[in-house]
Short mmCIF file of C-alpha atoms in Angstrom, two decimals:
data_model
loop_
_atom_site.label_atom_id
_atom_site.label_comp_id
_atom_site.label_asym_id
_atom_site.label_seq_id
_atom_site.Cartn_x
_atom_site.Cartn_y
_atom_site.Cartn_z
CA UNK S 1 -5.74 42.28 32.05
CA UNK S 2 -7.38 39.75 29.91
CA UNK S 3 -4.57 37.82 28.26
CA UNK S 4 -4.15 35.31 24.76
CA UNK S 5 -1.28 33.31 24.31
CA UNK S 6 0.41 33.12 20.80
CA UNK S 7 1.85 29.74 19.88
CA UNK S 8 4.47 31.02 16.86
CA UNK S 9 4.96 28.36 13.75
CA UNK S 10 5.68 24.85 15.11
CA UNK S 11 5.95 23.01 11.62
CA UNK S 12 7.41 20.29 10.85
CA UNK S 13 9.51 22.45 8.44
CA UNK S 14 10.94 24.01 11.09
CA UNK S 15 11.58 20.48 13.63
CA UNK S 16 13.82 17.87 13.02
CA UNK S 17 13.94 16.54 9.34
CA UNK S 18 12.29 19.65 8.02
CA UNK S 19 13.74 21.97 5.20
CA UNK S 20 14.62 24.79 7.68
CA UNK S 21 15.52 22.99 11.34
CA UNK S 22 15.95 24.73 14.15
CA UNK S 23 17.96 23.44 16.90
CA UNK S 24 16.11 22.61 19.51
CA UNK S 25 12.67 22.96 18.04
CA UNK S 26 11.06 19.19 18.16
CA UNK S 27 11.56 19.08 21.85
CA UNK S 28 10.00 22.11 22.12
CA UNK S 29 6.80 21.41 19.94
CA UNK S 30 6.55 18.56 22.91
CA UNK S 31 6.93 21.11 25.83
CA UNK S 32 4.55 24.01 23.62
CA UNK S 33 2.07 21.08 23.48
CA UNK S 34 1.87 20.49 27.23
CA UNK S 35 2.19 24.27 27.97
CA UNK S 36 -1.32 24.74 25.48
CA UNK S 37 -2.77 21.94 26.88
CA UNK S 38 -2.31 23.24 30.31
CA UNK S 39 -2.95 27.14 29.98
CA UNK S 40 -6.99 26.88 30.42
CA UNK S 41 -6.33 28.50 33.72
CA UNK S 42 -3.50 31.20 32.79
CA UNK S 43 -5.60 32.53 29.50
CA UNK S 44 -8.60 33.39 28.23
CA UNK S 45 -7.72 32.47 24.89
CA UNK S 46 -5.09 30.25 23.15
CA UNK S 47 -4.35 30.60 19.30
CA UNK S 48 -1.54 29.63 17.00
CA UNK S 49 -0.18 30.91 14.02
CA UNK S 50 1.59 29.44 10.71
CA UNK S 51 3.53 29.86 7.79
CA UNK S 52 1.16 29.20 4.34
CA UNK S 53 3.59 30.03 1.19
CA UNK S 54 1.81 30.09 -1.61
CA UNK S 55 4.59 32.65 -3.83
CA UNK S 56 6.36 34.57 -0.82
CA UNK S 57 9.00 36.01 -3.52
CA UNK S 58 12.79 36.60 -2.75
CA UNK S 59 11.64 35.41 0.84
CA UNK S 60 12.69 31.59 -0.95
CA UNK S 61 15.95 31.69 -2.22
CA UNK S 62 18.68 29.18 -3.64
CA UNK S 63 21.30 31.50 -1.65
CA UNK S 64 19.57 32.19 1.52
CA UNK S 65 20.80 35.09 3.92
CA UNK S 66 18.83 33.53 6.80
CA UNK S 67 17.61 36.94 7.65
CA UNK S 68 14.97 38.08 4.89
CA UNK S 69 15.40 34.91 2.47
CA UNK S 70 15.28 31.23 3.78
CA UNK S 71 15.42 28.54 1.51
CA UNK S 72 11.89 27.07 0.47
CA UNK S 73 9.81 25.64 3.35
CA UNK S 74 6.52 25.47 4.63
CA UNK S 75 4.82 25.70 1.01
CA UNK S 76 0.86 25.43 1.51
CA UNK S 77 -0.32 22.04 1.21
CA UNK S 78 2.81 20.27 1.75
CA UNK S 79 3.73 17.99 4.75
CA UNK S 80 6.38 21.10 6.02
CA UNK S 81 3.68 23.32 6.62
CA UNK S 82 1.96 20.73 9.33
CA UNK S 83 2.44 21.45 12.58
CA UNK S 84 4.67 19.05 14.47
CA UNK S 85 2.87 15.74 15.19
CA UNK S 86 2.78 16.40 19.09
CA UNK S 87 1.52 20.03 18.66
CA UNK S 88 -1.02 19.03 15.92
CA UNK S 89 -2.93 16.68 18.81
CA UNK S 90 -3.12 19.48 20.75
CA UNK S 91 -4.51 21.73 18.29
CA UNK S 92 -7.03 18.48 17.19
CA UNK S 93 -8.27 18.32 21.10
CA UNK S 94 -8.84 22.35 21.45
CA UNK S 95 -6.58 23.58 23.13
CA UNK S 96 -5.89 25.99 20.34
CA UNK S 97 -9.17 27.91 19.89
CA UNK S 98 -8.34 29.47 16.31
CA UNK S 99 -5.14 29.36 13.89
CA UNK S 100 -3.49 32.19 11.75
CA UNK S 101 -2.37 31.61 8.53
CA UNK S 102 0.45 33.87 7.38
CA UNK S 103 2.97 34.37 4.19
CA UNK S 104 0.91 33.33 1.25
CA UNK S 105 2.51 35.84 -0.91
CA UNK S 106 4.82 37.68 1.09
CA UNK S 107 7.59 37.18 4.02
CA UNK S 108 4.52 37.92 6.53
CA UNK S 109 7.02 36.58 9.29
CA UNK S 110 4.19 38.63 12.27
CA UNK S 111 1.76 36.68 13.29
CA UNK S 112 -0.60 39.89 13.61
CA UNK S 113 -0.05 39.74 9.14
CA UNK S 114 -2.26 36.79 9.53
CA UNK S 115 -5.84 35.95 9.72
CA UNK S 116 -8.08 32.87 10.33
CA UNK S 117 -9.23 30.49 7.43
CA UNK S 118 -11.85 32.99 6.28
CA UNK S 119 -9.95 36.24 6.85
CA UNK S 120 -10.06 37.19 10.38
CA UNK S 121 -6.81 39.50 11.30
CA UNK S 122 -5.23 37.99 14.39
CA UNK S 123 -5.38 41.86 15.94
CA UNK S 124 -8.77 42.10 15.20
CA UNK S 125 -10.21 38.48 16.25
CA UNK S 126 -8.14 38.96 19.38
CA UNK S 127 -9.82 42.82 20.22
CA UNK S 128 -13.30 41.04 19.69
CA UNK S 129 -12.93 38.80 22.38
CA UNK S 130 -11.66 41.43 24.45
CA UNK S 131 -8.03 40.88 24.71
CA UNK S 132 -5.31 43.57 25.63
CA UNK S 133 -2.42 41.51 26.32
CA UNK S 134 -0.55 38.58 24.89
CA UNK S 135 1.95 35.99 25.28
CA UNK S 136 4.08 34.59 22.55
CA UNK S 137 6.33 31.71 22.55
CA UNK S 138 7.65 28.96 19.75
CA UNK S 139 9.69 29.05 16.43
CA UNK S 140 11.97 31.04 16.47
CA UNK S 141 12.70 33.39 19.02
CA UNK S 142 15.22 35.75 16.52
CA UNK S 143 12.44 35.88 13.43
CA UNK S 144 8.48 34.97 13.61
CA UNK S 145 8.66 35.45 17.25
CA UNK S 146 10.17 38.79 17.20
CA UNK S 147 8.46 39.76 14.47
CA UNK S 148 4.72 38.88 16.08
CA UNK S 149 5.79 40.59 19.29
CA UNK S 150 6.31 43.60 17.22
CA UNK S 151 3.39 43.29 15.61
CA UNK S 152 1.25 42.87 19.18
CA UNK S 153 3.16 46.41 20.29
CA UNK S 154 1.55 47.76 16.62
CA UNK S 155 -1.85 46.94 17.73
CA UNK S 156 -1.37 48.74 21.15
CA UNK S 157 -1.49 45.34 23.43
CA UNK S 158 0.93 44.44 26.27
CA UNK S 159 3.65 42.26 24.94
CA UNK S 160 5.91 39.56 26.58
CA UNK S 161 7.85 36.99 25.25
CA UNK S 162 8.18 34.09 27.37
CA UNK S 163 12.06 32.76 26.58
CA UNK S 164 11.70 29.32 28.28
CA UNK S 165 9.46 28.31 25.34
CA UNK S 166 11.37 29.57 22.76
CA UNK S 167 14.08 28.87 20.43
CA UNK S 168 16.34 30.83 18.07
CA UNK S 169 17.93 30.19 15.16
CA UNK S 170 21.40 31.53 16.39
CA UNK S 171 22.93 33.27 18.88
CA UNK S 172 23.84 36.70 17.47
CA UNK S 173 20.55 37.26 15.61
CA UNK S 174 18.88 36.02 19.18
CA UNK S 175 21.10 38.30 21.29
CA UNK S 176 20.05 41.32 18.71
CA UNK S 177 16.30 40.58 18.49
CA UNK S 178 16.68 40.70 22.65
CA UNK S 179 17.92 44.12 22.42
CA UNK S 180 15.29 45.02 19.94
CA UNK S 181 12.33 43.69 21.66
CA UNK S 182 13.39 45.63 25.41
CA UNK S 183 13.72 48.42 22.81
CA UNK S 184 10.74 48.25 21.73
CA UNK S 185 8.88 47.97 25.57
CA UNK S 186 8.34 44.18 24.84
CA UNK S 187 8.07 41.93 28.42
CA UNK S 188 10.87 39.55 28.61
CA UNK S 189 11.02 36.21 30.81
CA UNK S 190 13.03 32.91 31.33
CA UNK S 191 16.11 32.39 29.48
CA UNK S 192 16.27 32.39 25.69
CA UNK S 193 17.33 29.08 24.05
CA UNK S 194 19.36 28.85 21.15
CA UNK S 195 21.01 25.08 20.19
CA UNK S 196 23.50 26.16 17.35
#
């Protein structure tokens, strides 16, 4: 099986100091940035994806559920839709062949709803390099994560999540995106972690 590795979202929105922190997610953009650096010999292709709000809708909101609505982060052209400092060097020295941009005008929280800077879907850039099983790790494990494992079962490949480099939001919606993804026939391994 020829297999890609999804890094999900690690913005600075999204790390310490950003509009929508997750527990736990600066010292993973450190580890993700190590793993990418590192996975030459486990993958034949490394990509990344990120949110790029341009007007997502109700997914902003002044009274955010933290399920469909968050409040406003990672707005397009903004210093919160960078990835984390540690992650962008890794991206900057290759180790992340191509990045998907996602959300402009919806929630768009799958990775597979995004495409490259001049419209490539992630499914399809993926198929053309001949790749029927992914990986996907990063931010969080409970919302982008799920939802781009989801979308990877859509598009027919083989889907695992690998826990150890991810983290959730909370515990509950963690525990119940867990259940969802065996569900769904989605690989599990390692341990999720969730900082709350």
């Amino acid at each position: 099986m020829r297999r890609a590795l999804i890094v999900v979202d690690v913005q600075k929105d999204f790390c310490a100091g950003g509009d929508v922190p997750v527990n736990g997610a600066t010292d993973l953009a450190v580890a993700l940035a190590g793993l990418v650096r590192g996975a030459g010999d486990r993958y034949a292709h490394v990509v990344a994806t990120r949110d790029h709000h341009i007007d997502p809708g109700d997914h902003f909101s002044d009274e955010p559920d933290f399920e469909d609505s968050f409040p406003v982060h990672c707005v397009a052209g903004t210093e919160g839709a960078e990835f984390h400092p540690e992650f962008a060097a890794a991206v900057a020295s290759g180790a992340v062949e191509e990045v998907f941009f996602k959300g402009a005008h919806s929630a768009s929280k799958s990775g597979f709803e995004g495409a490259t800077a001049n419209g490539t879907p992630l499914g399809d850039w993926l198929r053309a390099r001949g790749v029927d099983g992914v990986d996907v790790v990063g931010i969080g494990t409970d919302h982008c994560v799920k939802a781009t494992a989801f979308g990877g079962v859509r598009e027919g490949f083989d889907v695992r999540v690998l826990l150890d480099h991810t983290v959730g939001v909370a515990a509950d919606t963690t525990d119940r995106a867990l259940d969802e993804l065996r569900a769904a026939g989605v690989g599990l391994s390692g341990r999720p972690v969730v900082l709350v």
